[in-house]
Amino acid sequence: MPATTPDRTALRGDCASCFGLCCVALPFAASADFAVDKPAGKPCTNLQQDFGCGIHARLREKGFTGCTVYDCFGAGQKVSQVTFGGRDWRSEPALRQPMFEAFPVVRHLHELLSYLTEALALPQARPLHAELRTALEETERLTLGTPEELAALDLAAHREGVSALLLRTSELVRSAAGRKTRNHRGADLMGARLRGADLRGANLRGAYLIAADLGGADLRGADLIGADLRDANLAGADLTGSLFLTQPQLHAARGDAATKLPAGLTRPAHWTSAGR
């Protein structure tokens, strides 16, 4: 593989190498996910001087569940250590605005890198591997831009091109199953009763599955890119080989020891033995 192909470990957040960017740059509102309001650009009250979180081990019990389901896909350390060369916003206040503006751009790009890296590992997508690799290398190149270049980037246009390629990848992989699959792309399935449903190879891209009951459902090979799984019940569900499922999506859902996960993803610590 070319040197520009990112290691999957580089696409996971490394808080120890980041200047607490998600704790400062991003806003959040008091809700079931966050205990308080915080505007963009203001440090969270739990952010320590060493850029660590003072309640990291107790986020859920302190009302900050939203923090536990967030992942920057490695953008925090990229912006902190590469884009700004290890210079932090506390020591150099002039860096605050450009650093906080660069962070969400790089985060979006790193999310795309994660999907493209996964797509390149799919043998069924071999006919698209050349295009996928080109897209991956271009996306990685964009992440290495200067703060000025990142600010000027037409992120929406780049995302649109990559998303179209990922959709072609999904269709190719799912069609290899040789069976008609369900299309629930962008569907409103909030609270849906899908216990035990056969959703093998289904298109669930961007579907709203908030609080849906997917207990025991067969989701093998389903495309879950962008699906909202907040509070969805995945107890006993089979997610083996599902496409573009992320760790944050799993953290937002409920599952149990019987939930089968794709390779590379881990069972969230808050999942109970019964998925409740």
GROMACS .gro file of C-alpha atoms in nm:
model
  276
    1MET     CA    1   0.000   0.000   0.000
    2PRO     CA    2   0.116   0.357  -0.062
    3ALA     CA    3   0.253   0.552   0.231
    4THR     CA    4  -0.056   0.774   0.222
    5THR     CA    5  -0.284   0.485   0.320
    6PRO     CA    6  -0.377   0.562   0.682
    7ASP     CA    7  -0.338   0.309   0.957
    8ARG     CA    8  -0.678   0.236   1.112
    9THR     CA    9  -0.531   0.319   1.453
   10ALA     CA   10  -0.462   0.673   1.327
   11LEU     CA   11  -0.835   0.708   1.262
   12ARG     CA   12  -0.928   0.675   1.628
   13GLY     CA   13  -0.920   0.959   1.877
   14ASP     CA   14  -0.602   0.989   2.085
   15CYS     CA   15  -0.695   1.236   2.358
   16ALA     CA   16  -0.342   1.233   2.502
   17SER     CA   17  -0.211   1.387   2.179
   18CYS     CA   18  -0.491   1.641   2.141
   19PHE     CA   19  -0.543   1.984   2.295
   20GLY     CA   20  -0.899   1.908   2.404
   21LEU     CA   21  -1.041   2.036   2.076
   22CYS     CA   22  -1.377   1.858   2.095
   23CYS     CA   23  -1.414   1.993   2.450
   24VAL     CA   24  -1.373   2.351   2.330
   25ALA     CA   25  -1.447   2.391   1.961
   26LEU     CA   26  -1.785   2.215   1.959
   27PRO     CA   27  -2.109   2.346   2.113
   28PHE     CA   28  -2.363   2.140   2.305
   29ALA     CA   29  -2.699   2.208   2.466
   30ALA     CA   30  -2.840   2.088   2.796
   31SER     CA   31  -3.033   1.772   2.717
   32ALA     CA   32  -3.040   1.400   2.783
   33ASP     CA   33  -2.691   1.393   2.632
   34PHE     CA   34  -2.533   1.689   2.811
   35ALA     CA   35  -2.583   1.823   3.161
   36VAL     CA   36  -2.522   2.189   3.067
   37ASP     CA   37  -2.514   2.432   2.777
   38LYS     CA   38  -2.179   2.518   2.619
   39PRO     CA   39  -2.124   2.748   2.321
   40ALA     CA   40  -1.865   2.676   2.052
   41GLY     CA   41  -1.522   2.808   2.144
   42LYS     CA   42  -1.576   2.797   2.520
   43PRO     CA   43  -1.388   2.526   2.714
   44CYS     CA   44  -1.603   2.269   2.890
   45THR     CA   45  -1.587   2.320   3.266
   46ASN     CA   46  -1.455   1.965   3.298
   47LEU     CA   47  -1.150   2.032   3.079
   48GLN     CA   48  -0.830   2.027   3.285
   49GLN     CA   49  -0.513   2.233   3.237
   50ASP     CA   50  -0.340   1.931   3.083
   51PHE     CA   51  -0.628   1.908   2.829
   52GLY     CA   52  -0.763   1.594   2.995
   53CYS     CA   53  -1.123   1.544   3.112
   54GLY     CA   54  -1.178   1.569   3.485
   55ILE     CA   55  -1.474   1.329   3.478
   56HIS     CA   56  -1.371   1.099   3.195
   57ALA     CA   57  -1.440   0.783   3.394
   58ARG     CA   58  -1.780   0.916   3.512
   59LEU     CA   59  -1.918   1.089   3.203
   60ARG     CA   60  -2.242   0.891   3.189
   61GLU     CA   61  -2.323   0.923   3.556
   62LYS     CA   62  -2.248   1.297   3.542
   63GLY     CA   63  -2.490   1.353   3.254
   64PHE     CA   64  -2.243   1.373   2.966
   65THR     CA   65  -2.350   1.070   2.766
   66GLY     CA   66  -2.301   1.271   2.447
   67CYS     CA   67  -1.927   1.275   2.509
   68THR     CA   68  -1.913   0.896   2.531
   69VAL     CA   69  -2.067   0.849   2.185
   70TYR     CA   70  -1.844   1.102   2.010
   71ASP     CA   71  -1.531   1.013   1.813
   72CYS     CA   72  -1.319   1.257   1.616
   73PHE     CA   73  -1.175   0.972   1.404
   74GLY     CA   74  -0.826   1.093   1.492
   75ALA     CA   75  -0.881   1.451   1.377
   76GLY     CA   76  -0.799   1.596   1.719
   77GLN     CA   77  -0.442   1.476   1.722
   78LYS     CA   78  -0.398   1.554   1.350
   79VAL     CA   79  -0.496   1.919   1.398
   80SER     CA   80  -0.303   1.951   1.724
   81GLN     CA   81   0.021   1.783   1.620
   82VAL     CA   82   0.030   1.820   1.240
   83THR     CA   83  -0.178   2.117   1.126
   84PHE     CA   84  -0.050   2.334   1.410
   85GLY     CA   85   0.274   2.151   1.480
   86GLY     CA   86   0.216   2.094   1.851
   87ARG     CA   87   0.133   2.458   1.929
   88ASP     CA   88  -0.174   2.486   2.152
   89TRP     CA   89  -0.452   2.743   2.183
   90ARG     CA   90  -0.385   2.812   2.551
   91SER     CA   91  -0.020   2.906   2.503
   92GLU     CA   92  -0.098   3.100   2.185
   93PRO     CA   93  -0.448   3.249   2.202
   94ALA     CA   94  -0.420   3.373   1.841
   95LEU     CA   95  -0.448   3.010   1.732
   96ARG     CA   96  -0.791   2.962   1.889
   97GLN     CA   97  -1.012   3.057   1.593
   98PRO     CA   98  -0.811   2.895   1.312
   99MET     CA   99  -0.759   2.579   1.519
  100PHE     CA  100  -1.124   2.550   1.617
  101GLU     CA  101  -1.232   2.611   1.257
  102ALA     CA  102  -0.989   2.352   1.120
  103PHE     CA  103  -1.094   2.080   1.362
  104PRO     CA  104  -1.446   2.002   1.227
  105VAL     CA  105  -1.318   2.010   0.868
  106VAL     CA  106  -1.046   1.756   0.942
  107ARG     CA  107  -1.291   1.551   1.147
  108HIS     CA  108  -1.520   1.516   0.844
  109LEU     CA  109  -1.224   1.423   0.626
  110HIS     CA  110  -1.105   1.162   0.875
  111GLU     CA  111  -1.452   1.009   0.887
  112LEU     CA  112  -1.434   0.972   0.509
  113LEU     CA  113  -1.088   0.817   0.543
  114SER     CA  114  -1.232   0.560   0.782
  115TYR     CA  115  -1.505   0.461   0.535
  116LEU     CA  116  -1.265   0.452   0.239
  117THR     CA  117  -1.016   0.240   0.432
  118GLU     CA  118  -1.293  -0.006   0.517
  119ALA     CA  119  -1.410  -0.014   0.155
  120LEU     CA  120  -1.059  -0.099   0.035
  121ALA     CA  121  -1.058  -0.403   0.263
  122LEU     CA  122  -1.371  -0.546   0.098
  123PRO     CA  123  -1.278  -0.810  -0.161
  124GLN     CA  124  -1.620  -0.778  -0.329
  125ALA     CA  125  -1.536  -0.415  -0.404
  126ARG     CA  126  -1.220  -0.503  -0.596
  127PRO     CA  127  -1.351  -0.351  -0.923
  128LEU     CA  128  -1.363  -0.015  -0.745
  129HIS     CA  129  -1.036  -0.042  -0.554
  130ALA     CA  130  -0.845   0.188  -0.789
  131GLU     CA  131  -1.105   0.462  -0.755
  132LEU     CA  132  -1.130   0.409  -0.381
  133ARG     CA  133  -0.754   0.435  -0.339
  134THR     CA  134  -0.743   0.755  -0.544
  135ALA     CA  135  -1.020   0.903  -0.329
  136LEU     CA  136  -0.842   0.794  -0.012
  137GLU     CA  137  -0.512   0.948  -0.117
  138GLU     CA  138  -0.680   1.274  -0.218
  139THR     CA  139  -0.870   1.289   0.112
  140GLU     CA  140  -0.552   1.226   0.309
  141ARG     CA  141  -0.378   1.500   0.110
  142LEU     CA  142  -0.655   1.743   0.202
  143THR     CA  143  -0.614   1.665   0.574
  144LEU     CA  144  -0.254   1.785   0.549
  145GLY     CA  145  -0.353   2.130   0.425
  146THR     CA  146  -0.264   2.452   0.603
  147PRO     CA  147  -0.527   2.618   0.823
  148GLU     CA  148  -0.596   2.858   0.534
  149GLU     CA  149  -0.637   2.574   0.285
  150LEU     CA  150  -0.870   2.386   0.519
  151ALA     CA  151  -1.081   2.698   0.567
  152ALA     CA  152  -1.115   2.742   0.190
  153LEU     CA  153  -1.192   2.376   0.117
  154ASP     CA  154  -1.527   2.296  -0.047
  155LEU     CA  155  -1.595   2.016   0.197
  156ALA     CA  156  -1.952   1.954   0.076
  157ALA     CA  157  -1.834   1.892  -0.281
  158HIS     CA  158  -1.562   1.653  -0.168
  159ARG     CA  159  -1.802   1.464   0.060
  160GLU     CA  160  -2.052   1.434  -0.223
  161GLY     CA  161  -1.796   1.274  -0.453
  162VAL     CA  162  -1.673   1.029  -0.190
  163SER     CA  163  -2.028   0.945  -0.079
  164ALA     CA  164  -2.125   0.856  -0.436
  165LEU     CA  165  -1.826   0.622  -0.457
  166LEU     CA  166  -1.910   0.463  -0.122
  167LEU     CA  167  -2.268   0.409  -0.239
  168ARG     CA  168  -2.140   0.229  -0.550
  169THR     CA  169  -1.920   0.020  -0.322
  170SER     CA  170  -2.216  -0.066  -0.101
  171GLU     CA  171  -2.434  -0.166  -0.395
  172LEU     CA  172  -2.160  -0.384  -0.538
  173VAL     CA  173  -2.091  -0.560  -0.210
  174ARG     CA  174  -2.456  -0.612  -0.119
  175SER     CA  175  -2.548  -0.736  -0.468
  176ALA     CA  176  -2.282  -1.005  -0.432
  177ALA     CA  177  -2.514  -1.175  -0.184
  178GLY     CA  178  -2.735  -1.274  -0.478
  179ARG     CA  179  -3.063  -1.186  -0.308
  180LYS     CA  180  -3.311  -0.899  -0.316
  181THR     CA  181  -3.245  -0.667  -0.025
  182ARG     CA  182  -3.457  -0.407   0.149
  183ASN     CA  183  -3.409  -0.038   0.079
  184HIS     CA  184  -3.465   0.175   0.388
  185ARG     CA  185  -3.229   0.455   0.292
  186GLY     CA  186  -3.312   0.764   0.501
  187ALA     CA  187  -3.628   0.596   0.633
  188ASP     CA  188  -3.799   0.707   0.951
  189LEU     CA  189  -3.784   0.391   1.160
  190MET     CA  190  -3.783   0.558   1.500
  191GLY     CA  191  -3.921   0.317   1.757
  192ALA     CA  192  -3.986   0.057   1.486
  193ARG     CA  193  -4.052  -0.299   1.596
  194LEU     CA  194  -3.793  -0.492   1.399
  195ARG     CA  195  -3.718  -0.768   1.647
  196GLY     CA  196  -3.586  -1.070   1.463
  197ALA     CA  197  -3.618  -0.896   1.125
  198ASP     CA  198  -3.426  -1.028   0.825
  199LEU     CA  199  -3.228  -0.720   0.721
  200ARG     CA  200  -2.939  -0.899   0.556
  201GLY     CA  201  -2.776  -0.670   0.302
  202ALA     CA  202  -3.036  -0.398   0.363
  203ASN     CA  203  -2.971  -0.038   0.268
  204LEU     CA  204  -3.009   0.151   0.597
  205ARG     CA  205  -2.794   0.449   0.497
  206GLY     CA  206  -2.901   0.751   0.701
  207ALA     CA  207  -3.204   0.569   0.845
  208TYR     CA  208  -3.353   0.700   1.169
  209LEU     CA  209  -3.347   0.397   1.398
  210ILE     CA  210  -3.372   0.589   1.725
  211ALA     CA  211  -3.511   0.358   1.996
  212ALA     CA  212  -3.593   0.093   1.735
  213ASP     CA  213  -3.617  -0.264   1.858
  214LEU     CA  214  -3.364  -0.461   1.654
  215GLY     CA  215  -3.327  -0.734   1.912
  216GLY     CA  216  -3.219  -1.055   1.742
  217ALA     CA  217  -3.235  -0.892   1.397
  218ASP     CA  218  -3.012  -1.023   1.119
  219LEU     CA  219  -2.813  -0.724   0.994
  220ARG     CA  220  -2.534  -0.916   0.827
  221GLY     CA  221  -2.398  -0.716   0.535
  222ALA     CA  222  -2.637  -0.424   0.593
  223ASP     CA  223  -2.516  -0.076   0.499
  224LEU     CA  224  -2.537   0.135   0.817
  225ILE     CA  225  -2.346   0.445   0.710
  226GLY     CA  226  -2.495   0.745   0.890
  227ALA     CA  227  -2.777   0.542   1.048
  228ASP     CA  228  -2.897   0.696   1.375
  229LEU     CA  229  -2.884   0.415   1.630
  230ARG     CA  230  -2.937   0.621   1.943
  231ASP     CA  231  -3.100   0.400   2.207
  232ALA     CA  232  -3.168   0.129   1.948
  233ASN     CA  233  -3.189  -0.218   2.098
  234LEU     CA  234  -2.926  -0.442   1.936
  235ALA     CA  235  -2.944  -0.719   2.194
  236GLY     CA  236  -2.875  -1.047   2.020
  237ALA     CA  237  -2.856  -0.880   1.678
  238ASP     CA  238  -2.608  -1.007   1.420
  239LEU     CA  239  -2.405  -0.720   1.272
  240THR     CA  240  -2.138  -0.944   1.121
  241GLY     CA  241  -2.002  -0.795   0.802
  242SER     CA  242  -2.223  -0.485   0.821
  243LEU     CA  243  -2.091  -0.197   0.615
  244PHE     CA  244  -1.959   0.134   0.748
  245LEU     CA  245  -2.076   0.083   1.107
  246THR     CA  246  -1.874   0.297   1.348
  247GLN     CA  247  -1.781   0.270   1.713
  248PRO     CA  248  -1.978   0.588   1.800
  249GLN     CA  249  -2.293   0.430   1.654
  250LEU     CA  250  -2.246   0.129   1.881
  251HIS     CA  251  -2.185   0.350   2.184
  252ALA     CA  252  -2.514   0.529   2.114
  253ALA     CA  253  -2.708   0.201   2.098
  254ARG     CA  254  -2.790  -0.072   2.350
  255GLY     CA  255  -2.669  -0.426   2.315
  256ASP     CA  256  -2.559  -0.729   2.509
  257ALA     CA  257  -2.309  -1.013   2.517
  258ALA     CA  258  -2.502  -1.192   2.241
  259THR     CA  259  -2.473  -0.905   1.993
  260LYS     CA  260  -2.239  -1.007   1.711
  261LEU     CA  261  -2.012  -0.726   1.592
  262PRO     CA  262  -1.806  -0.669   1.277
  263ALA     CA  263  -1.431  -0.719   1.301
  264GLY     CA  264  -1.246  -0.416   1.433
  265LEU     CA  265  -1.527  -0.288   1.656
  266THR     CA  266  -1.553  -0.344   2.029
  267ARG     CA  267  -1.844  -0.406   2.262
  268PRO     CA  268  -1.923  -0.084   2.455
  269ALA     CA  269  -1.857  -0.109   2.827
  270HIS     CA  270  -2.203   0.024   2.916
  271TRP     CA  271  -2.386  -0.257   2.737
  272THR     CA  272  -2.550  -0.491   2.986
  273SER     CA  273  -2.593  -0.864   2.971
  274ALA     CA  274  -2.956  -0.808   2.870
  275GLY     CA  275  -2.906  -0.513   2.637
  276ARG     CA  276  -3.113  -0.285   2.858
   0.00000   0.00000   0.00000
